[in-house]
Coordinates of N, CA and C in Angstrom, one line a residue:
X1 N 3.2 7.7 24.2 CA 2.4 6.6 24.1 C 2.3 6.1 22.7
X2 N 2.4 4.7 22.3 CA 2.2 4.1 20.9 C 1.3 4.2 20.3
X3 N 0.7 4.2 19.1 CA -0.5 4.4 18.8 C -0.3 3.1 18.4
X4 N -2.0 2.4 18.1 CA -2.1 1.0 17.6 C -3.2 0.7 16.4
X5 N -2.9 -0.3 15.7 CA -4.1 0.1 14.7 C -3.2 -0.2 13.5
X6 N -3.9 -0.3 11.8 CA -3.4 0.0 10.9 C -3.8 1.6 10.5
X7 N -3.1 2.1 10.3 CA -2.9 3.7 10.1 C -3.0 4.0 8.4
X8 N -1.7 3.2 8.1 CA -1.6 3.4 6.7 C -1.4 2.4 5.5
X9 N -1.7 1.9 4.6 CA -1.6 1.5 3.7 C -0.3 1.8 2.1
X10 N 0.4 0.5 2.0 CA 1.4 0.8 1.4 C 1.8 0.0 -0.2
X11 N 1.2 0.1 -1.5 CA 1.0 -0.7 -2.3 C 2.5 -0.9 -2.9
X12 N 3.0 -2.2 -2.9 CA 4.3 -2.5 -2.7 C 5.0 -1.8 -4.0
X13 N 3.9 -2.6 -5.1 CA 4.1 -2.4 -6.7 C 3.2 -2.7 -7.2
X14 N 3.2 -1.4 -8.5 CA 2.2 -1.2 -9.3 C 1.7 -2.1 -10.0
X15 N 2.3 -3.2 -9.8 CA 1.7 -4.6 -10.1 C 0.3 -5.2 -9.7
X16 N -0.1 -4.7 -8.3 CA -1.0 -5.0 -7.4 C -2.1 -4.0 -8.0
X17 N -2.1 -3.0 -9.1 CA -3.1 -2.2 -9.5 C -3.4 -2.2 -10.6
X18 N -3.1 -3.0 -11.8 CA -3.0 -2.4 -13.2 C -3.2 -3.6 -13.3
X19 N -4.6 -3.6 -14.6 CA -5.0 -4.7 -15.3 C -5.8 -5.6 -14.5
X20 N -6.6 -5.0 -13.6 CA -7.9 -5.6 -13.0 C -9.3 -5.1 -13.8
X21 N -9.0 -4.1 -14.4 CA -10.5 -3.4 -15.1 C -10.2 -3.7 -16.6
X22 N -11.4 -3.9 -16.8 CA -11.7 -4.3 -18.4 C -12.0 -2.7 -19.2
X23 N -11.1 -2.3 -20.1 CA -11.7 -1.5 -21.1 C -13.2 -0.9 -21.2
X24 N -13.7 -2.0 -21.0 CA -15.3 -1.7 -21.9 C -16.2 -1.2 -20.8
X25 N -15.2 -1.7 -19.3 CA -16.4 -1.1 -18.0 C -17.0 -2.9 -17.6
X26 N -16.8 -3.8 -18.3 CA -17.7 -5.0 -17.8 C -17.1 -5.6 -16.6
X27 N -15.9 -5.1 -15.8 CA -15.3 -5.8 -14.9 C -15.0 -4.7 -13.9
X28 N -15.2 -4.3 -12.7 CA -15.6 -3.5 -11.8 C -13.5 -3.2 -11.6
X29 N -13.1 -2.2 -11.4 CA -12.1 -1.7 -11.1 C -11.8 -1.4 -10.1
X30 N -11.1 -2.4 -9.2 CA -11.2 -3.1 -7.7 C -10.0 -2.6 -6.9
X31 N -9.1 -1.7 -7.8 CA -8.1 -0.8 -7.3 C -8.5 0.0 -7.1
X32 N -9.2 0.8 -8.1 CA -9.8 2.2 -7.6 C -10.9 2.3 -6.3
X33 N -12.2 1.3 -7.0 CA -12.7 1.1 -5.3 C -12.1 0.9 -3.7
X34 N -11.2 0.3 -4.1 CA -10.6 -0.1 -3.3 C -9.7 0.9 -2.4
X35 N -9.0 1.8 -3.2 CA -8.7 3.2 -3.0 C -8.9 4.1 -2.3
X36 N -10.5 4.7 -3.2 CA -11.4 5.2 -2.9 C -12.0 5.0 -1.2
X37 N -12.0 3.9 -1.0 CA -12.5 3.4 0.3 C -11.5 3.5 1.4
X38 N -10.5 3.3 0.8 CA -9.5 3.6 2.4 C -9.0 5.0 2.1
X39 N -9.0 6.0 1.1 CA -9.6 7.5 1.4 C -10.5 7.6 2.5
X40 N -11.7 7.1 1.9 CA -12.8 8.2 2.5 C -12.6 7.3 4.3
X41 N -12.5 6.0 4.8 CA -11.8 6.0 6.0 C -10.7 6.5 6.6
X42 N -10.2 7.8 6.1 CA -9.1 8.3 6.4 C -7.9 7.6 6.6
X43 N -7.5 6.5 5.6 CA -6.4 5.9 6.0 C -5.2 6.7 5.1
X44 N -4.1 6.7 5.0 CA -3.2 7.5 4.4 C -2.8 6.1 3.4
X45 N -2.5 6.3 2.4 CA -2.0 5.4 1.0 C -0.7 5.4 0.1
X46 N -0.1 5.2 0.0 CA 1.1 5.1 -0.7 C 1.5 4.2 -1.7
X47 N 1.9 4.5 -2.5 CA 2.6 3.2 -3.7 C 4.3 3.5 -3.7
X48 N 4.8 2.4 -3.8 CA 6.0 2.6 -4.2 C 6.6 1.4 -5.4
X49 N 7.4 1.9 -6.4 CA 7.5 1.6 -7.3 C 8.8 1.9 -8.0
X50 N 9.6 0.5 -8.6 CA 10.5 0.7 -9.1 C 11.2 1.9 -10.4
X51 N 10.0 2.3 -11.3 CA 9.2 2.3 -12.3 C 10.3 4.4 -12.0
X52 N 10.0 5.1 -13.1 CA 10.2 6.8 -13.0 C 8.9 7.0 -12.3
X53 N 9.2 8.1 -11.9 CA 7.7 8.6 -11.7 C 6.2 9.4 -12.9
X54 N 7.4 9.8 -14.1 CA 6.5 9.6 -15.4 C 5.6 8.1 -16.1
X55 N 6.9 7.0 -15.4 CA 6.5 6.0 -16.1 C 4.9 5.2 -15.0
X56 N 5.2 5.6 -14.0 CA 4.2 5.4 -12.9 C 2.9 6.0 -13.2
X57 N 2.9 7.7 -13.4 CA 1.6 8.2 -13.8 C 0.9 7.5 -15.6
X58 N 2.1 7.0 -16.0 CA 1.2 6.4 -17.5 C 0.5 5.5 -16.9
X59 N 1.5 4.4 -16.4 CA 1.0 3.4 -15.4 C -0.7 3.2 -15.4
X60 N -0.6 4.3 -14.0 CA -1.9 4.1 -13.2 C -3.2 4.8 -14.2
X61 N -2.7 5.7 -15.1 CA -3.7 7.0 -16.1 C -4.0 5.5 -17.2
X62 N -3.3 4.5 -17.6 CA -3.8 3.5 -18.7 C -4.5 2.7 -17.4
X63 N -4.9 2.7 -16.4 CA -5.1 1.5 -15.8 C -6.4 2.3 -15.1
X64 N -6.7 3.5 -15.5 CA -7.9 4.2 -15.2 C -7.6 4.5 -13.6
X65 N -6.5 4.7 -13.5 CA -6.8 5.3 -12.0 C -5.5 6.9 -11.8
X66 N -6.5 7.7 -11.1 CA -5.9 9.3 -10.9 C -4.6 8.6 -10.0
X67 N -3.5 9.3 -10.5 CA -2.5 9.5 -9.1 C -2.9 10.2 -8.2
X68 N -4.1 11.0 -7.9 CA -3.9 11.6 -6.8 C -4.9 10.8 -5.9
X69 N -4.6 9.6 -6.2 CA -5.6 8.5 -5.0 C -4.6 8.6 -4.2
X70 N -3.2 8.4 -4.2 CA -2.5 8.3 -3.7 C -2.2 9.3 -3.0
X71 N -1.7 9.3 -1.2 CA -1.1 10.2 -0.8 C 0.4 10.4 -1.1
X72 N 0.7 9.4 -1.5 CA 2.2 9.6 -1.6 C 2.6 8.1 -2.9
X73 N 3.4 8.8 -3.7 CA 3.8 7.8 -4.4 C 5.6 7.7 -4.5
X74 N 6.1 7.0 -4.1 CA 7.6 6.7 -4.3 C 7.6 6.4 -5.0
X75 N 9.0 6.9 -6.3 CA 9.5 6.1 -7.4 C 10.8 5.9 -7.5
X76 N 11.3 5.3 -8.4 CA 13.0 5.8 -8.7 C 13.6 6.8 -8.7
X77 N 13.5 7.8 -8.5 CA 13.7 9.3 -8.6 C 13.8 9.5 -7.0
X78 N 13.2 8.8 -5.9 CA 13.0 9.4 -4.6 C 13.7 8.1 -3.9
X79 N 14.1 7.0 -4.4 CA 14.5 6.1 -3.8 C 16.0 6.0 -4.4
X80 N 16.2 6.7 -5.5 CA 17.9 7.0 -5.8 C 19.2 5.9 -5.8
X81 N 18.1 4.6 -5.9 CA 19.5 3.7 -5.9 C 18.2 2.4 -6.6
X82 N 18.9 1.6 -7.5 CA 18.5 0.4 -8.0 C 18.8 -0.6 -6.9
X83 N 17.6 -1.6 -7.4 CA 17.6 -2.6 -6.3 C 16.6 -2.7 -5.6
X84 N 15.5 -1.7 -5.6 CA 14.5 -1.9 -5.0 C 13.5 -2.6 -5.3
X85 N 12.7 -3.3 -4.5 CA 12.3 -2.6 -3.3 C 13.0 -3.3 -2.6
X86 N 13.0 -2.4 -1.1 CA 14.4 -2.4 -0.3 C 13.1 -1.6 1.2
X87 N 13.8 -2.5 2.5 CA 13.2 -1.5 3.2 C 13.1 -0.6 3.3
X88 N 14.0 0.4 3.0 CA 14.5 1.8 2.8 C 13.0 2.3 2.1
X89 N 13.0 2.0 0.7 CA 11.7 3.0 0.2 C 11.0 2.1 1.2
X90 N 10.0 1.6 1.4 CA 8.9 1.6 2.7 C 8.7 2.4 3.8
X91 N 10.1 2.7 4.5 CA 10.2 3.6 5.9 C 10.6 5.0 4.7
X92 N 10.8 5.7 3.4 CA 10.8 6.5 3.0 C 8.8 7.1 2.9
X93 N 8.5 5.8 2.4 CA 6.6 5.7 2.0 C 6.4 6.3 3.8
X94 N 6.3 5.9 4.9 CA 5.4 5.7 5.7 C 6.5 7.5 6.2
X95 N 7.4 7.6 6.1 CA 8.2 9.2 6.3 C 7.0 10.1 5.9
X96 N 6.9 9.9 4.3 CA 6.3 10.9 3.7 C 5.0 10.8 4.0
X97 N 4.1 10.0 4.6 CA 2.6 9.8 4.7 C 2.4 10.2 6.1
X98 N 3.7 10.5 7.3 CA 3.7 11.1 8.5 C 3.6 12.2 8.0
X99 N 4.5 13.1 6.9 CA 4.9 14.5 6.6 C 3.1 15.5 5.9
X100 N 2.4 14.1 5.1 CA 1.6 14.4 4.6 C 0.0 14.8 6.0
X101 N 0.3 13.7 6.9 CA -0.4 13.9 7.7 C -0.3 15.2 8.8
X102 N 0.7 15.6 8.9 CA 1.4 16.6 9.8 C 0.9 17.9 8.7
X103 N 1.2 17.9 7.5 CA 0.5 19.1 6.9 C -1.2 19.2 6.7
X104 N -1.4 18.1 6.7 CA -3.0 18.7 6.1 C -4.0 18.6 7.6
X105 N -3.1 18.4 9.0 CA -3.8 18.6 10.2 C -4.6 17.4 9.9
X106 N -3.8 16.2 9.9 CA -4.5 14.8 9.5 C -4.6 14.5 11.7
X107 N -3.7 15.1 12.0 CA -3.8 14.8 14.1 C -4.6 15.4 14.6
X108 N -6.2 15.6 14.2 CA -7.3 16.2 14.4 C -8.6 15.2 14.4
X109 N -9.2 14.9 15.3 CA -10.2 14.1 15.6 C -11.6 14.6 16.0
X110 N -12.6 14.6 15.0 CA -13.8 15.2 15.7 C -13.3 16.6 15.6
X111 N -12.6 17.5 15.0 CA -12.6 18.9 15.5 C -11.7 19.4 16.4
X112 N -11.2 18.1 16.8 CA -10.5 18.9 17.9 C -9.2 18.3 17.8
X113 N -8.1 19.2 18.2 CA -6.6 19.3 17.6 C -6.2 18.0 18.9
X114 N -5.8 16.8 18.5 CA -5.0 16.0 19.2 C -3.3 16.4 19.4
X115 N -2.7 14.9 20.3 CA -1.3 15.3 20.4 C -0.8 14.3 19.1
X116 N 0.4 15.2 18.3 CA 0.6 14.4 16.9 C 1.8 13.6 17.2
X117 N 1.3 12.1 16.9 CA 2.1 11.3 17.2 C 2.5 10.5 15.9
X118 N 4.0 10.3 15.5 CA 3.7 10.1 14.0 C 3.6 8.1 14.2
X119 N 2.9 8.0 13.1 CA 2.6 6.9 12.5 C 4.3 5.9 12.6
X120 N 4.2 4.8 13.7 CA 5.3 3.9 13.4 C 4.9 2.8 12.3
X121 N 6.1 2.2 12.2 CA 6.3 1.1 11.1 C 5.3 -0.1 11.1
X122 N 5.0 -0.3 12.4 CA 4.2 -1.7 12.6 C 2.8 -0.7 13.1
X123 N 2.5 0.3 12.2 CA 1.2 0.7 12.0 C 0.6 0.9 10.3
X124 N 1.4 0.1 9.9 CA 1.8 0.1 8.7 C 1.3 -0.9 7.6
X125 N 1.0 -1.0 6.8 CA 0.5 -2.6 6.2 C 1.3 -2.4 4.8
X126 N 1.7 -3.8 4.1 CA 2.6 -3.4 2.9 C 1.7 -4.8 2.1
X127 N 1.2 -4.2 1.2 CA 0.5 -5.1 0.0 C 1.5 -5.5 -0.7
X128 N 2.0 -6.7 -1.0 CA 2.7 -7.3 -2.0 C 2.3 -8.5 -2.8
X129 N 3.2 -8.2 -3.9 CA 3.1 -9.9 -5.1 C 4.5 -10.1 -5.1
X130 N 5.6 -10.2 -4.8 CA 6.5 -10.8 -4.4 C 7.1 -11.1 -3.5
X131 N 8.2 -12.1 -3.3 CA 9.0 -12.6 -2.4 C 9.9 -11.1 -1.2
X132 N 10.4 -10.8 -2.6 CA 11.5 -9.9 -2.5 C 10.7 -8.1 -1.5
X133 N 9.5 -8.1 -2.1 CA 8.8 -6.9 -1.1 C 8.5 -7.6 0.2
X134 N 8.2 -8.6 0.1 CA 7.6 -9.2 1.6 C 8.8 -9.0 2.6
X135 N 9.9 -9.8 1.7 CA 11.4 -9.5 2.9 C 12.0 -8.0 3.2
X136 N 11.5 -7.4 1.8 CA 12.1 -6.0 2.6 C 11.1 -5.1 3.5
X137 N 9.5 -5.6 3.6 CA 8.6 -4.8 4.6 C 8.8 -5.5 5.8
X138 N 8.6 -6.9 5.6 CA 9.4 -7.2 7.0 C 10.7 -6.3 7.7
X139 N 11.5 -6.6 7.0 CA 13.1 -5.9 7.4 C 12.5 -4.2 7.8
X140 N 11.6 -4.1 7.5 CA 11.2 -2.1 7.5 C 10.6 -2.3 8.9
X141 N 9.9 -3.7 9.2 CA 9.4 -3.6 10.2 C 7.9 -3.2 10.6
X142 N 7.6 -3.5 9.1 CA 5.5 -3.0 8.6 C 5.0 -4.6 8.7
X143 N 3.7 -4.6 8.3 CA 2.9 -6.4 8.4 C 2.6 -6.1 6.9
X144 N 2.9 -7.0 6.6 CA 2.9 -7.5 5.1 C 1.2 -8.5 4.9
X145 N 0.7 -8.4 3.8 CA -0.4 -9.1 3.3 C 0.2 -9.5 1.5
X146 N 0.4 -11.0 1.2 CA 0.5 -10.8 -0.1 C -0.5 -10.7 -1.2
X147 N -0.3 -10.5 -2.0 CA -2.0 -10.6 -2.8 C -1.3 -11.7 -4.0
X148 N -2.2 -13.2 -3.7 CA -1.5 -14.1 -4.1 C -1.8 -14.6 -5.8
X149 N -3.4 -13.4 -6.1 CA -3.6 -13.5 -7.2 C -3.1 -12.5 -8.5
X150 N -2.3 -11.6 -7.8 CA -1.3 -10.7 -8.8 C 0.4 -11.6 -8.9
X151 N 0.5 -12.8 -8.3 CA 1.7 -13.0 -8.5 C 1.5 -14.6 -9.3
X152 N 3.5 -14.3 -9.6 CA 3.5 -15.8 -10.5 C 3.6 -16.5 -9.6
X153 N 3.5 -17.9 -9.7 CA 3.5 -18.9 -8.5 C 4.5 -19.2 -8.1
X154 N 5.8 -18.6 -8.5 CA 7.2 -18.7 -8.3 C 7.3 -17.9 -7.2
X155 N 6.7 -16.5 -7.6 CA 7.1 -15.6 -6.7 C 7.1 -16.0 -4.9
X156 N 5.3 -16.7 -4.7 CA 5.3 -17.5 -3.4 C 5.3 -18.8 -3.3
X157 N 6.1 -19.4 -3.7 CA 6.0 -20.9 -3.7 C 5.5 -21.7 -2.6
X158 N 5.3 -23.2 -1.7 CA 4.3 -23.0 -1.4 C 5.8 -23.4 0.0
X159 N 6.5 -23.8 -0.5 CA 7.6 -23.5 0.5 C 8.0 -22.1 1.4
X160 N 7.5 -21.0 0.6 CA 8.0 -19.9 0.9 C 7.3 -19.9 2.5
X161 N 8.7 -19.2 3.3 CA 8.3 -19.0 4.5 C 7.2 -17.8 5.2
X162 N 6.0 -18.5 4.8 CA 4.6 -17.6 5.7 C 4.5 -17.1 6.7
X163 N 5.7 -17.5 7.7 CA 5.6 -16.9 8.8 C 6.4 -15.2 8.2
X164 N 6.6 -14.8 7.4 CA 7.2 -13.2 7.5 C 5.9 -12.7 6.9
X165 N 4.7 -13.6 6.1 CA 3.5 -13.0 5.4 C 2.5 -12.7 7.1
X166 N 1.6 -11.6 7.4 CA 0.7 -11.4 8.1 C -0.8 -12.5 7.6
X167 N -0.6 -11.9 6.7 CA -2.1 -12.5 5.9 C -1.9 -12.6 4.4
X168 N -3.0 -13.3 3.7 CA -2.9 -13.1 2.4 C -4.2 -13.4 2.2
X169 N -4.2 -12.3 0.5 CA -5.5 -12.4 -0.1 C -5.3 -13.3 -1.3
X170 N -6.2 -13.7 -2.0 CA -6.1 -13.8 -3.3 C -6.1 -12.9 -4.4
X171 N -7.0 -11.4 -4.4 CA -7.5 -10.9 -5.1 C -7.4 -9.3 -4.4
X172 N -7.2 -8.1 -5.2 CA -8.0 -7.1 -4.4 C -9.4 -6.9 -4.1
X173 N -10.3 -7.6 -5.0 CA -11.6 -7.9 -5.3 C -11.9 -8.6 -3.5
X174 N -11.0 -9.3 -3.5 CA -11.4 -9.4 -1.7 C -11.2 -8.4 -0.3
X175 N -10.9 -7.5 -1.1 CA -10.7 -6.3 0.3 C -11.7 -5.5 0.0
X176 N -12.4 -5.5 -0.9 CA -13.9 -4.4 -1.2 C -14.9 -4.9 -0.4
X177 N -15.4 -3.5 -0.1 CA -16.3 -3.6 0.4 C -16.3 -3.7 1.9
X178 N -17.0 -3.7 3.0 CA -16.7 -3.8 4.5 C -15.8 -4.6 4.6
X179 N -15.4 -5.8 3.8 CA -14.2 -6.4 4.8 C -12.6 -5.5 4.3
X180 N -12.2 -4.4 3.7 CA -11.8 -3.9 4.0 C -11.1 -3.9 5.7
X181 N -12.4 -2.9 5.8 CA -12.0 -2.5 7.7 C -12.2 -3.6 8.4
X182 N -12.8 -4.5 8.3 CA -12.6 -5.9 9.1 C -11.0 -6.4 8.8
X183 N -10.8 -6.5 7.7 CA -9.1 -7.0 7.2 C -7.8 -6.2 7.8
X184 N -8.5 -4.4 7.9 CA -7.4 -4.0 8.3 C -7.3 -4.3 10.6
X185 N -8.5 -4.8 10.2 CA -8.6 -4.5 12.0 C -7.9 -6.1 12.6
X186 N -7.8 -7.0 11.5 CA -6.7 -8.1 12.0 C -5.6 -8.4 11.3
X187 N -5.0 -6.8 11.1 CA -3.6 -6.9 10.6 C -2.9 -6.4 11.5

């Protein structure tokens, strides 16, 4: 039997997290909350990223946020070929967030051991600011949301074909807070 629902969360590029918080604390840090909150909803999270995976933890550590928000981070090092992003790392992302769930007895509900069924592709959500991640989450076969206020305007022009986008935000600033789980429940 399929399971239905968004399951997991997939941040296309570190683009979508760095450089929403101000230094000084005056501008609320809407990745991390943001994070934070589909943690503690038990959703599984992943980034995947062109970037080393040294260059990734500077990344997120100058942008005030722990790598270990993430369940899983894909980099260049695990995706082994330039060019990405590419469906491939996505179905690599939602691989390792099945593997992560299968270890930590994430197929347990209330206490009690369910039957583990892993997480498919179109249980999947892929946050992006470009063209190029939207067509390869499509091609992976996940629902895409762009976030239209981390991209240049080139990236979604207004021609660009919406029908491969599920939804779009402007801001992560718009997924805090309860509409989170309202957002994920009409993806």
């Amino acid at each position: 039997m399929k399971q239905s629902g968004i399951k997991a969360v997939i941040f296309g590029d570190e683009r979508l997290i760095v450089g929403d918080a101000e230094e000084d604390g005056s501008k609320p840090n809407y990745p991390k909350i943001l994070l934070e909150r589909l943690s503690n909803g038990r959703y599984l999270v992943a980034l995947v990223s062109e970037q080393t995976r040294n260059g990734v933890d500077a990344v997120l550590w100058n942008s005030g946020l722990d790598p270990k928000l993430f369940d899983v981070i894909i980099s260049h090092e695990d995706i082994g070929r330039s060019g990405s992003p590419s469906p491939y790392s996505y179905k690599l992302a939602l691989d390792r967030l099945n593997d992560v769930r299968r270890q930590n007895g994430l197929e347990r509900k209330w206490g009690v051991p369910q039957k583990y069924e892993r997480y498919e592709a179109n249980q999947a959500v892929v946050l992006v600011c470009s063209n190029r991640e939207a067509c390869a989450a499509v091609l992976a076969g996940m629902k895409v949301v762009a976030v239209l206020g981390r991209t240049d305007s080139r990236e979604f022009p207004d021609s660009f074909n919406r029908s491969s986008v599920d939804n779009t935000v402007s801001s992560l600033a718009d997924l805090v807070g309860k509409k989170v789980y309202q957002w994920l429940r009409r993806c």
